[in-house]
Every structure is written in structure tokens, then in C-alpha cells.
Coordinates of N, CA and C in Angstrom, one line a residue:
M695 N -20.5 39.4 -17.4 CA -21.7 38.1 -17.2 C -20.9 36.8 -17.8
T696 N -20.7 35.9 -16.9 CA -20.4 34.5 -17.5 C -21.1 33.8 -18.2
T697 N -20.9 33.2 -19.6 CA -21.8 32.3 -20.4 C -21.4 31.0 -20.1
T698 N -22.2 30.2 -19.6 CA -21.7 28.7 -19.3 C -22.4 27.9 -20.5
T699 N -21.5 27.0 -21.1 CA -22.1 26.1 -22.1 C -22.1 24.9 -21.6
F700 N -23.3 24.1 -22.1 CA -23.5 22.6 -21.6 C -22.6 21.9 -22.4
R701 N -22.0 21.1 -21.8 CA -20.9 20.2 -22.1 C -21.0 19.5 -23.6
H702 N -22.3 19.3 -23.8 CA -22.6 18.4 -25.2 C -23.2 19.3 -26.3
T703 N -23.5 20.5 -25.9 CA -24.0 21.3 -27.1 C -23.4 22.7 -27.3
A704 N -23.5 23.3 -28.4 CA -22.8 24.6 -28.4 C -23.8 25.7 -28.1
H705 N -25.1 25.4 -28.0 CA -26.1 26.3 -27.5 C -26.0 26.9 -26.0
P706 N -25.6 28.1 -25.8 CA -25.2 28.9 -24.3 C -26.3 28.9 -23.5
V707 N -26.4 29.0 -22.3 CA -27.2 29.4 -21.6 C -26.7 30.2 -20.3
E708 N -27.4 31.5 -20.2 CA -26.7 32.5 -19.4 C -27.4 32.3 -17.8
C709 N -28.5 31.6 -17.8 CA -29.0 31.7 -16.5 C -29.9 30.4 -16.3
I710 N -29.7 29.8 -15.0 CA -30.6 28.7 -14.7 C -31.4 29.1 -13.5
I711 N -32.5 29.3 -13.7 CA -33.5 29.8 -12.4 C -34.1 28.6 -11.7
I712 N -33.9 28.6 -10.7 CA -34.6 27.3 -9.7 C -35.6 28.0 -9.2
A713 N -36.7 27.5 -9.5 CA -38.1 28.3 -9.0 C -38.8 27.3 -8.0
D714 N -38.2 27.1 -6.8 CA -38.6 26.0 -6.0 C -38.5 26.6 -4.4
P715 N -39.5 26.6 -3.7 CA -39.5 27.3 -2.5 C -38.9 26.4 -1.3
Q716 N -38.6 24.9 -1.7 CA -38.0 24.1 -0.7 C -36.6 24.3 -0.8
P717 N -35.9 24.5 0.1 CA -34.4 24.8 0.1 C -33.6 23.5 -0.2
L718 N -34.1 22.4 0.4 CA -33.2 21.1 0.3 C -33.6 20.8 -1.3
T719 N -34.6 20.8 -1.8 CA -34.7 20.4 -3.3 C -34.0 21.4 -4.1
A720 N -34.1 22.7 -3.8 CA -33.3 23.8 -4.6 C -32.1 23.3 -4.6
L721 N -31.5 23.0 -3.4 CA -29.9 22.9 -3.3 C -29.6 21.4 -4.2
A722 N -30.5 20.6 -4.0 CA -30.2 19.5 -4.9 C -30.1 19.4 -6.3
V723 N -31.1 20.5 -6.9 CA -31.1 20.7 -8.3 C -30.1 21.5 -8.7
E724 N -29.5 22.5 -7.7 CA -28.4 23.5 -8.1 C -27.0 22.5 -8.1
T725 N -27.1 21.6 -7.4 CA -25.9 20.4 -7.4 C -25.7 19.7 -8.5
L726 N -26.9 19.2 -9.0 CA -27.2 18.4 -10.2 C -26.6 19.5 -11.4
V727 N -27.1 20.8 -11.5 CA -26.7 21.5 -12.5 C -25.3 21.9 -12.6
H728 N -24.4 21.9 -11.7 CA -23.2 22.3 -11.5 C -22.4 20.9 -12.0
Q729 N -23.0 19.8 -11.9 CA -22.3 18.7 -12.3 C -22.7 18.8 -14.0
L730 N -23.3 19.2 -14.6 CA -23.6 19.1 -15.9 C -23.2 20.2 -16.8
V731 N -22.8 21.3 -16.2 CA -22.3 22.6 -17.0 C -20.9 22.8 -16.5
S732 N -20.0 23.3 -17.6 CA -18.7 23.7 -17.4 C -18.6 25.2 -17.9
S733 N -17.9 26.0 -17.3 CA -17.6 27.4 -17.7 C -16.2 27.3 -18.6
P734 N -16.2 28.2 -19.7 CA -15.0 28.2 -20.3 C -13.9 28.9 -19.5
A735 N -12.7 28.1 -19.9 CA -11.5 28.9 -19.1 C -11.6 28.6 -17.7
G736 N -12.6 28.0 -17.2 CA -12.7 27.6 -15.7 C -13.1 28.7 -15.0
E737 N -14.0 29.7 -15.8 CA -14.4 30.8 -15.0 C -15.6 30.4 -13.9
E738 N -15.9 31.3 -13.1 CA -16.5 31.2 -11.9 C -18.1 31.0 -12.2
E739 N -19.0 30.1 -11.8 CA -20.3 29.7 -12.0 C -21.2 30.2 -11.1
A740 N -20.6 31.2 -10.1 CA -21.5 31.6 -9.1 C -22.7 32.4 -9.6
D741 N -22.7 33.0 -10.8 CA -23.8 33.6 -11.1 C -24.7 32.9 -12.2
L742 N -24.2 31.8 -12.2 CA -25.1 30.8 -13.4 C -26.3 30.4 -13.0
V743 N -26.4 30.0 -11.6 CA -27.6 29.6 -10.9 C -28.4 30.7 -9.9
V744 N -29.5 31.1 -10.1 CA -30.2 32.0 -9.4 C -31.5 31.3 -8.8
S745 N -32.1 32.0 -7.8 CA -33.3 31.3 -7.3 C -34.3 32.4 -7.5
A746 N -35.5 31.7 -7.3 CA -36.9 32.7 -7.7 C -37.9 32.0 -6.5
R747 N -38.2 33.1 -5.4 CA -39.1 32.6 -4.5 C -40.5 32.7 -4.5
D748 N -40.7 33.4 -5.8 CA -42.2 33.6 -6.0 C -42.4 34.0 -7.6
R749 N -43.5 34.0 -8.0 CA -43.7 34.4 -9.3 C -43.1 35.8 -9.7
Y750 N -43.3 36.5 -8.9 CA -42.7 38.1 -9.1 C -41.3 37.9 -9.4
E751 N -40.4 37.3 -8.6 CA -39.1 37.1 -8.8 C -38.7 36.4 -10.0
L752 N -39.6 35.4 -10.3 CA -39.4 34.7 -11.6 C -39.6 35.7 -12.7
T753 N -40.5 36.2 -12.9 CA -40.9 37.2 -13.9 C -39.8 38.4 -14.1
Q754 N -39.1 38.8 -12.7 CA -38.3 40.0 -13.0 C -37.0 39.3 -13.8
L755 N -36.7 38.0 -13.3 CA -35.3 37.3 -13.7 C -35.6 37.1 -15.2
L756 N -36.9 36.7 -15.8 CA -37.0 36.6 -17.0 C -37.1 37.8 -17.9
K757 N -37.4 38.9 -17.4 CA -37.3 40.4 -18.0 C -36.1 40.6 -18.3
D758 N -35.1 40.1 -17.4 CA -33.5 40.4 -18.1 C -33.2 40.1 -19.5
G759 N -34.1 39.2 -19.9 CA -33.6 38.9 -21.4 C -32.5 37.9 -21.5
K760 N -31.9 37.2 -20.5 CA -30.8 36.3 -20.7 C -31.5 35.0 -21.2
T761 N -31.0 34.3 -21.9 CA -31.1 32.8 -22.1 C -31.1 32.1 -20.9
S762 N -32.5 31.6 -20.7 CA -32.6 31.0 -19.3 C -33.2 29.4 -19.6
A763 N -32.9 28.8 -18.4 CA -33.6 27.3 -18.1 C -34.3 27.5 -16.9
V764 N -35.5 27.2 -16.7 CA -36.4 27.2 -15.5 C -36.6 26.0 -15.1
V765 N -36.2 25.9 -13.6 CA -36.6 24.5 -13.0 C -37.6 25.0 -12.0
L766 N -38.9 24.5 -12.3 CA -39.9 25.0 -11.6 C -40.7 23.8 -11.0
D767 N -41.1 24.1 -9.6 CA -42.0 23.3 -8.8 C -43.3 23.9 -9.0
Y768 N -44.2 23.5 -9.7 CA -45.4 24.2 -10.0 C -46.5 24.1 -8.9
T769 N -46.5 22.9 -8.4 CA -47.3 22.6 -7.1 C -47.3 23.5 -5.9
L770 N -45.9 23.8 -5.9 CA -45.6 24.6 -4.6 C -45.3 26.2 -4.9
F771 N -45.5 26.6 -6.2 CA -45.3 28.1 -6.5 C -46.4 28.7 -6.3
D772 N -46.6 30.3 -6.3 CA -47.7 30.9 -6.3 C -48.4 31.4 -7.9
F773 N -48.3 30.4 -8.5 CA -49.3 30.7 -9.9 C -50.9 30.6 -9.5
A774 N -51.6 31.2 -10.2 CA -52.8 31.2 -9.7 C -53.6 30.0 -10.4
D775 N -53.1 29.6 -11.5 CA -53.5 28.5 -12.4 C -52.7 28.3 -13.5
Q776 N -53.1 27.2 -14.2 CA -52.2 26.8 -15.4 C -52.1 27.6 -16.5
E777 N -53.2 28.5 -16.4 CA -53.3 29.4 -17.5 C -52.1 30.4 -17.4
S778 N -51.9 30.8 -16.1 CA -50.9 31.9 -16.2 C -49.6 31.6 -16.1
L779 N -49.5 30.1 -15.9 CA -47.9 29.5 -16.2 C -47.8 29.6 -17.6
C780 N -48.9 29.0 -18.3 CA -48.7 29.1 -19.8 C -48.5 30.4 -20.5
L781 N -49.0 31.2 -20.0 CA -49.1 32.6 -20.5 C -47.4 33.2 -20.3
L782 N -47.0 32.9 -19.3 CA -45.5 33.4 -18.9 C -44.5 32.7 -19.8
A783 N -44.8 31.4 -19.9 CA -43.7 30.7 -20.7 C -43.9 31.0 -22.1
E784 N -45.0 31.4 -22.6 CA -45.1 31.9 -24.0 C -44.7 33.2 -24.2
T785 N -45.0 34.0 -23.4 CA -44.1 35.6 -23.3 C -42.8 35.3 -23.4
Y786 N -42.2 34.6 -22.8 CA -40.6 34.3 -23.1 C -40.2 33.1 -23.6
K787 N -40.9 32.6 -24.5 CA -40.6 31.4 -25.2 C -39.3 31.5 -26.1
D788 N -38.9 32.8 -26.6 CA -37.7 33.0 -27.3 C -36.5 32.9 -26.4
T789 N -36.6 32.9 -25.2 CA -35.3 33.0 -24.2 C -35.3 32.1 -23.1
A790 N -36.4 31.4 -23.0 CA -36.5 30.4 -21.7 C -37.1 29.4 -22.2
S791 N -36.6 28.3 -21.5 CA -37.1 26.8 -21.6 C -37.5 26.2 -20.3
W792 N -38.4 25.5 -19.9 CA -38.8 25.2 -18.9 C -39.0 23.6 -18.8
I793 N -38.6 23.3 -17.5 CA -38.8 21.7 -16.9 C -39.8 21.9 -15.7
L794 N -40.8 21.2 -15.4 CA -41.8 21.3 -14.4 C -41.2 20.3 -13.4
L795 N -40.8 20.3 -12.5 CA -40.1 19.3 -11.7 C -41.0 19.4 -10.2
S796 N -42.1 18.4 -10.2 CA -43.1 18.6 -9.1 C -43.2 17.0 -8.4
D797 N -43.9 16.8 -7.6 CA -44.4 15.6 -6.9 C -45.6 15.1 -7.7
E798 N -46.5 15.9 -7.8 CA -48.0 15.3 -8.5 C -48.2 16.4 -9.6
L799 N -48.6 15.8 -10.6 CA -49.1 16.6 -12.0 C -50.2 15.6 -12.5
T800 N -51.3 16.0 -12.5 CA -52.3 15.3 -13.1 C -52.3 15.4 -14.7
A801 N -52.9 14.4 -15.5 CA -52.8 14.1 -16.9 C -53.7 15.1 -17.3
D802 N -54.7 15.9 -16.9 CA -55.3 17.0 -17.6 C -54.5 18.1 -17.5
F803 N -53.7 18.4 -16.3 CA -52.7 19.4 -16.3 C -51.6 19.3 -17.2
I804 N -51.1 18.2 -17.3 CA -49.9 17.7 -18.1 C -50.3 18.2 -19.7
R805 N -51.4 17.5 -20.0 CA -52.1 17.6 -21.4 C -52.0 19.2 -21.7
Y806 N -52.8 19.9 -20.8 CA -53.0 21.1 -21.2 C -51.7 22.1 -21.4
V807 N -50.6 22.1 -20.5 CA -49.3 22.8 -20.7 C -48.5 22.2 -21.9
L808 N -48.7 21.1 -22.3 CA -48.1 20.6 -23.5 C -48.8 21.2 -24.7
Y809 N -50.1 21.1 -24.5 CA -50.9 21.8 -26.0 C -50.8 23.1 -25.9
Q810 N -50.5 24.0 -24.8 CA -50.8 25.4 -25.2 C -49.4 26.1 -25.1
T811 N -48.0 25.3 -24.9 CA -46.7 25.7 -24.9 C -46.0 25.0 -25.8
T812 N -44.7 25.7 -26.1 CA -43.8 24.9 -26.8 C -42.5 24.7 -25.9
T813 N -42.3 25.1 -24.8 CA -41.2 25.0 -24.1 C -41.2 24.5 -22.8
I814 N -42.5 24.2 -22.3 CA -42.4 23.4 -21.1 C -42.3 22.1 -21.1
G815 N -41.4 21.3 -20.4 CA -41.4 20.1 -20.0 C -41.6 19.4 -18.8
V816 N -41.8 18.2 -18.6 CA -42.3 17.6 -17.4 C -41.6 16.6 -16.9
A817 N -41.3 16.5 -15.5 CA -40.6 15.4 -14.9 C -41.2 15.4 -13.3
Y818 N -40.8 14.3 -12.8 CA -41.1 14.2 -11.5 C -40.0 14.1 -10.4
K819 N -40.2 14.7 -9.3 CA -39.3 14.6 -8.2 C -38.8 13.0 -7.6
D820 N -39.7 12.4 -7.9 CA -39.3 11.2 -7.6 C -38.5 10.3 -8.6
A821 N -38.1 10.8 -9.5 CA -37.6 10.1 -10.7 C -36.1 9.8 -10.2
S822 N -35.5 8.8 -10.9 CA -34.2 8.6 -10.4 C -33.1 9.7 -10.9
L823 N -31.7 9.8 -10.6 CA -31.0 10.7 -10.6 C -30.6 10.8 -12.0
D824 N -30.7 9.7 -12.7 CA -30.3 9.7 -14.1 C -31.3 10.5 -15.0
I825 N -32.6 10.1 -14.8 CA -33.8 10.9 -15.6 C -33.6 12.3 -15.1
L826 N -33.6 12.8 -13.9 CA -33.3 14.1 -13.4 C -32.2 14.8 -14.2
R827 N -31.0 14.1 -14.3 CA -29.9 14.8 -15.1 C -30.4 14.9 -16.6
E828 N -30.8 13.8 -17.2 CA -31.4 13.9 -18.7 C -32.6 15.1 -18.8
A829 N -33.3 15.2 -17.9 CA -34.4 16.3 -17.8 C -33.5 17.8 -18.0
L830 N -32.8 17.8 -17.0 CA -32.0 19.1 -16.8 C -31.1 19.3 -18.3
R831 N -30.5 18.4 -18.8 CA -29.9 18.6 -19.8 C -30.5 19.0 -21.0
Y832 N -31.8 18.4 -21.3 CA -32.6 18.9 -22.2 C -33.0 20.3 -22.0
T833 N -33.5 20.5 -21.0 CA -33.9 21.8 -20.6 C -33.0 23.0 -21.0
I834 N -31.7 22.6 -20.6 CA -30.5 23.6 -20.5 C -30.2 23.8 -22.0
R835 N -30.3 22.8 -22.9 CA -30.2 22.9 -24.4 C -31.3 23.6 -25.0
G836 N -32.4 24.0 -24.3 CA -33.6 24.5 -24.9 C -34.4 23.6 -25.5
E837 N -34.4 22.4 -25.4 CA -35.3 21.3 -25.7 C -36.2 20.9 -24.6
R838 N -37.5 20.7 -25.2 CA -38.4 20.1 -24.3 C -38.2 18.7 -24.0
Y839 N -38.5 18.6 -22.6 CA -38.3 17.1 -22.0 C -39.6 16.4 -21.3
I840 N -40.0 15.4 -21.8 CA -41.2 14.7 -21.1 C -40.8 13.5 -20.6
S841 N -40.8 13.4 -19.4 CA -40.4 11.9 -18.7 C -41.3 10.8 -19.1
Q842 N -40.8 9.8 -19.0 CA -41.5 8.5 -19.4 C -42.9 8.3 -18.5
H843 N -42.7 8.8 -17.3 CA -43.6 8.6 -16.1 C -44.7 9.5 -16.7
A844 N -44.5 10.7 -17.2 CA -45.6 11.8 -17.5 C -46.2 11.1 -18.7
T845 N -45.4 10.5 -19.6 CA -46.0 10.0 -20.9 C -47.0 8.7 -20.5
D846 N -46.5 7.9 -19.6 CA -47.3 6.8 -19.1 C -48.8 7.4 -18.5
I847 N -48.9 8.5 -17.6 CA -49.9 9.1 -17.0 C -51.0 9.7 -18.2
L848 N -50.2 10.2 -19.0 CA -51.1 10.6 -20.3 C -51.8 9.3 -21.0
L849 N -51.0 8.4 -21.3 CA -51.5 7.2 -22.0 C -52.6 6.3 -21.3
Q850 N -52.3 6.2 -19.9 CA -53.3 5.7 -19.1 C -54.6 6.5 -19.2
N851 N -54.6 8.0 -18.9 CA -55.7 8.6 -18.9 C -56.5 8.5 -20.3
A852 N -55.7 8.4 -21.4 CA -56.4 8.2 -22.7 C -57.0 6.9 -22.8
A853 N -56.5 5.8 -22.0 CA -57.2 4.5 -22.1 C -58.4 4.5 -21.3
E854 N -58.3 5.4 -20.2 CA -59.7 5.2 -19.3 C -60.5 6.1 -20.0
R855 N -60.3 7.1 -20.8 CA -61.2 7.8 -21.4 C -62.1 7.0 -22.8
D856 N -61.3 6.2 -23.3 CA -61.6 5.2 -24.4 C -62.3 4.0 -23.6
N857 N -62.1 3.5 -22.6 CA -62.8 2.6 -21.9 C -63.2 3.0 -20.7
P858 N -64.2 4.1 -20.6 CA -64.7 4.3 -19.3 C -65.3 3.4 -18.3
K859 N -65.1 3.7 -16.9 CA -65.7 2.8 -16.0 C -67.0 3.7 -15.5
D860 N -67.8 2.7 -15.2 CA -69.2 3.4 -14.7 C -69.6 2.6 -13.3
D861 N -70.8 3.2 -12.8 CA -71.4 2.3 -11.7 C -72.9 2.1 -12.1
L862 N -72.8 2.0 -13.5 CA -74.3 1.4 -14.0 C -74.8 0.2 -13.6
T863 N -76.1 0.0 -12.9 CA -76.5 -1.5 -12.8 C -76.8 -2.2 -14.1
Q864 N -76.8 -3.5 -14.1 CA -77.1 -4.2 -15.5 C -78.3 -3.8 -16.0
T865 N -79.4 -3.5 -15.2 CA -80.5 -2.9 -15.8 C -80.3 -1.5 -16.4
E866 N -79.6 -0.8 -16.1 CA -79.4 0.6 -16.5 C -78.4 0.5 -17.8
R867 N -77.5 -0.5 -17.8 CA -76.8 -0.8 -19.1 C -77.7 -1.5 -20.1
E868 N -78.5 -2.2 -19.9 CA -79.5 -2.6 -20.9 C -80.4 -1.5 -21.6
V869 N -80.9 -0.7 -20.6 CA -81.6 0.5 -21.1 C -80.8 1.4 -21.9
L870 N -79.5 1.7 -21.5 CA -78.5 2.5 -22.3 C -78.4 1.8 -23.6
K871 N -78.1 0.6 -23.7 CA -77.9 0.1 -25.1 C -79.3 0.2 -26.0
S872 N -80.5 0.3 -25.3 CA -81.6 0.3 -26.1 C -81.6 1.8 -26.7
I873 N -81.3 2.6 -25.6 CA -81.2 4.2 -26.0 C -80.3 4.4 -27.1
A874 N -79.0 3.7 -27.2 CA -78.1 4.0 -28.1 C -78.6 3.2 -29.5
L875 N -79.4 2.4 -29.5 CA -80.0 1.7 -30.6 C -81.2 2.3 -31.1
G876 N -81.5 3.4 -30.6 CA -82.5 4.4 -31.1 C -84.1 4.2 -30.6
R877 N -84.2 3.3 -29.5 CA -85.5 3.1 -29.1 C -85.8 4.1 -28.4
T878 N -87.2 4.3 -28.7 CA -88.0 5.4 -27.8 C -88.3 4.9 -26.2
T879 N -88.6 5.6 -25.5 CA -89.0 5.4 -23.9 C -90.0 4.4 -24.1
K880 N -91.3 4.6 -25.0 CA -92.2 3.7 -25.0 C -91.7 2.4 -25.6
E881 N -91.1 2.3 -26.5 CA -90.7 1.0 -27.0 C -89.8 0.1 -26.1
I882 N -88.9 0.9 -25.3 CA -88.2 0.3 -24.4 C -88.9 -0.2 -23.2
A883 N -89.9 0.7 -22.7 CA -90.9 0.2 -21.7 C -91.6 -0.9 -22.2
A884 N -92.0 -1.2 -23.4 CA -92.9 -2.3 -24.0 C -91.8 -3.7 -24.0
E885 N -90.7 -3.3 -24.5 CA -89.6 -4.6 -24.6 C -89.4 -5.0 -23.3
R886 N -89.4 -4.3 -22.0 CA -89.0 -4.5 -20.8 C -90.2 -4.9 -19.8
F887 N -91.3 -4.7 -20.3 CA -92.6 -5.0 -19.6 C -92.6 -4.1 -18.5
S888 N -92.2 -2.6 -18.7 CA -92.1 -1.7 -17.4 C -93.1 -0.6 -17.9
S889 N -93.1 0.5 -17.1 CA -93.9 1.5 -17.3 C -93.0 2.7 -18.0
I890 N -93.6 3.7 -18.5 CA -92.9 4.7 -19.1 C -92.1 5.3 -17.9
H891 N -92.7 5.5 -16.9 CA -92.0 6.0 -15.7 C -91.0 5.6 -15.2
T892 N -91.0 4.2 -15.2 CA -89.7 3.4 -14.6 C -88.6 3.6 -15.7
I893 N -89.0 3.6 -17.1 CA -87.8 3.8 -18.0 C -87.1 5.2 -18.0
N894 N -88.1 6.3 -17.6 CA -87.6 7.5 -17.5 C -86.7 7.7 -16.2
S895 N -87.1 6.9 -15.4 CA -86.2 7.0 -14.0 C -84.7 6.5 -14.3
H896 N -84.8 5.3 -14.9 CA -83.6 4.5 -15.3 C -82.9 5.7 -16.4
R897 N -83.3 6.4 -17.3 CA -82.7 7.2 -18.1 C -82.1 8.4 -17.3
K898 N -82.8 9.0 -16.1 CA -82.3 9.9 -15.7 C -81.2 9.6 -14.6
N899 N -81.2 8.5 -14.2 CA -80.2 7.9 -13.5 C -78.8 7.4 -14.4
I900 N -79.1 7.3 -15.7 CA -77.9 6.9 -16.7 C -77.2 8.1 -16.8
F901 N -77.9 9.2 -17.1 CA -77.5 10.5 -17.6 C -76.7 11.0 -16.4
R902 N -77.3 10.9 -15.3 CA -76.3 11.5 -13.9 C -75.3 10.7 -13.8
K903 N -75.2 9.3 -13.8 CA -74.0 8.7 -13.5 C -73.1 8.9 -14.5
L904 N -73.5 9.1 -15.7 CA -72.5 9.3 -16.7 C -72.0 10.7 -17.2
G905 N -72.7 11.5 -16.6 CA -72.4 13.1 -16.5 C -72.7 13.7 -17.8
V906 N -73.9 13.2 -18.5 CA -74.2 13.6 -19.8 C -75.7 14.2 -19.6
N907 N -76.0 15.2 -20.8 CA -77.2 15.8 -20.6 C -78.2 15.3 -21.8
C908 N -77.7 14.4 -22.8 CA -78.4 13.9 -23.9 C -78.3 12.6 -24.3
A909 N -79.4 12.2 -25.0 CA -79.3 10.7 -25.7 C -78.2 10.6 -26.6
H910 N -77.5 11.7 -27.3 CA -76.6 11.5 -28.2 C -75.4 11.3 -27.6
D911 N -75.0 12.1 -26.3 CA -73.8 11.7 -25.5 C -73.9 10.5 -24.8
A912 N -75.0 9.9 -24.6 CA -75.2 8.7 -23.8 C -74.9 7.6 -24.9
M913 N -75.2 7.8 -26.1 CA -75.2 6.9 -27.4 C -73.5 6.8 -27.5
K914 N -72.8 7.7 -27.5 CA -71.3 7.9 -27.7 C -70.6 7.1 -26.7
Y915 N -71.1 7.2 -25.4 CA -70.4 6.6 -24.4 C -70.8 4.8 -24.4
A916 N -72.1 4.6 -24.9 CA -72.5 3.2 -25.2 C -71.5 2.7 -26.1
F917 N -71.2 3.3 -27.1 CA -70.3 2.7 -28.3 C -68.7 2.7 -27.7
R918 N -68.3 3.8 -27.0 CA -67.0 3.5 -26.5 C -66.8 2.5 -25.3
A919 N -68.1 2.3 -24.6 CA -67.9 1.0 -23.7 C -68.1 -0.4 -24.3
G920 N -68.4 -0.4 -25.4 CA -68.7 -1.7 -25.9 C -70.0 -2.3 -25.8
L921 N -70.9 -1.4 -25.3 CA -72.3 -1.8 -25.3 C -73.1 -2.1 -26.5
V922 N -72.5 -1.4 -27.5 CA -73.2 -1.5 -28.9 C -72.1 -1.4 -29.9
D923 N -72.1 -2.4 -30.9 CA -71.1 -2.3 -32.0 C -71.9 -1.9 -33.3
E924 N -71.2 -1.9 -34.4 CA -71.8 -1.1 -35.6 C -72.5 -2.1 -36.2
S925 N -72.5 -3.5 -36.0 CA -73.5 -4.4 -36.6 C -74.8 -4.1 -36.1
E926 N -74.8 -4.0 -34.9 CA -76.2 -3.9 -34.0 C -76.7 -2.6 -34.6
F927 N -76.0 -1.6 -34.6 CA -76.5 -0.3 -34.9 C -77.2 0.0 -36.3
Y928 N -76.6 -0.8 -37.2 CA -77.2 -0.7 -38.6 C -78.2 -1.8 -39.2
I929 N -78.4 -2.6 -38.1 CA -79.6 -3.7 -38.4 C -81.0 -3.1 -38.3

């Protein structure tokens, strides 16, 4: 078995597994890999890069125990869910590093795999060649690579969570503020010269639109959205 060493590191990798059912993409990745690695004494690299057409073949290759780098298009592969991917990655965390190379990966998905594993990195197929080469370099070295695009998606998602958007009407926002300030339904109705039935209807609509089930969660939303500040709350 030929052990191929990455040009800028002393860590060997015995196998690079391309788990992508798209032949053109798989060929492109293989070409990039051969640009990045060199075999000692000019030995053949034919056995360095192997392909896995499905999860079964990928698992069998990982079971060989070779030090591997896995280049996976998760969105096109036959994993049942992200949990099964993370379980496989953690099972072989001592011998395999991963780079997910896909077209679309959501913020929730990225966050999950980064928190649940220590070996899975993320990049996107539409990245520049320089970024793709860098992602492969890290993965072959056994290091996690997270592209700037993936980081931006996570940061944008976090910002949206901190500053959530809603389709509340102005009246509903005013009622929500009153709820957050601890007013009872009866007190809100009196303040607004409305019936208790009307305020209860607003309350139900607010909870439905925000996807919450109680006044406490609605209160937290009101603070995050800037409807109430601490000075008002403690008056």
C-alpha cells in the first residue's frame, strides 16, 4: 500500500474517499487531490483516491482502518439524516477526517454537525478553486475546515434569531409589549378601551405568529425584538 504524504505536513493519509454520485464533480475533486499530494519516490498514486457510491460502500472503506480523508456531498448521498452522518463520523473519528462539499447546507444543519462531531468540515461546491484546494488541504491534514461562506451563514442565522422578524400588526405589537410588561388581559383591555374577548383574540394571534405557547416565551421575544427595554420593565 502506498502512503501518500501531503506536501506541507508530515501526517500521512492512506486513502482519500470521494463520496459524490456526480461523476463530473468526483473527477474534478480527484484532479484537485492529485494536484495537492505527492507520493514518495514517485510511486503510483492510483490507489490513493477511491470512490464510494453509497453509504454502504463508504462504511466498508472506513472499516479498513486506513487513515482517510472523506470528501462527501451530503445532499446527494443516501444518509437518512444528519444524525446518521454524525454517528458514522464519530465512530471513525480516530482515522477519518471529513469535508462536506455540497451546493446547499442550511445553518441548522451546519450548526448540528459542527457541535456533534469533531472531524467534519464544511465548504460549498460553488467556492473558488483556491478555497476548494484549501478545504482539501485541511482535510488531508486531518484538520477541520469551515469555509467563510459557511461561517457567514451561521452568523447571519444567529443575527436573525437575535433580531427576529414577524408579521405582527401594530396593535398586536402594542398588546405584546403590554404582556411583556406584566399586564393582565383585563388591564390591557381597560388601557385600550377594548373587550377582554378582543385582547384574548390578539393574544392567541400573537402566540400563533411567534410560534410560542406561553406569556414567558412571548416576553422573551419582546425583549429580543426591542419592544421592551429593561428600564420599562423595572418601572
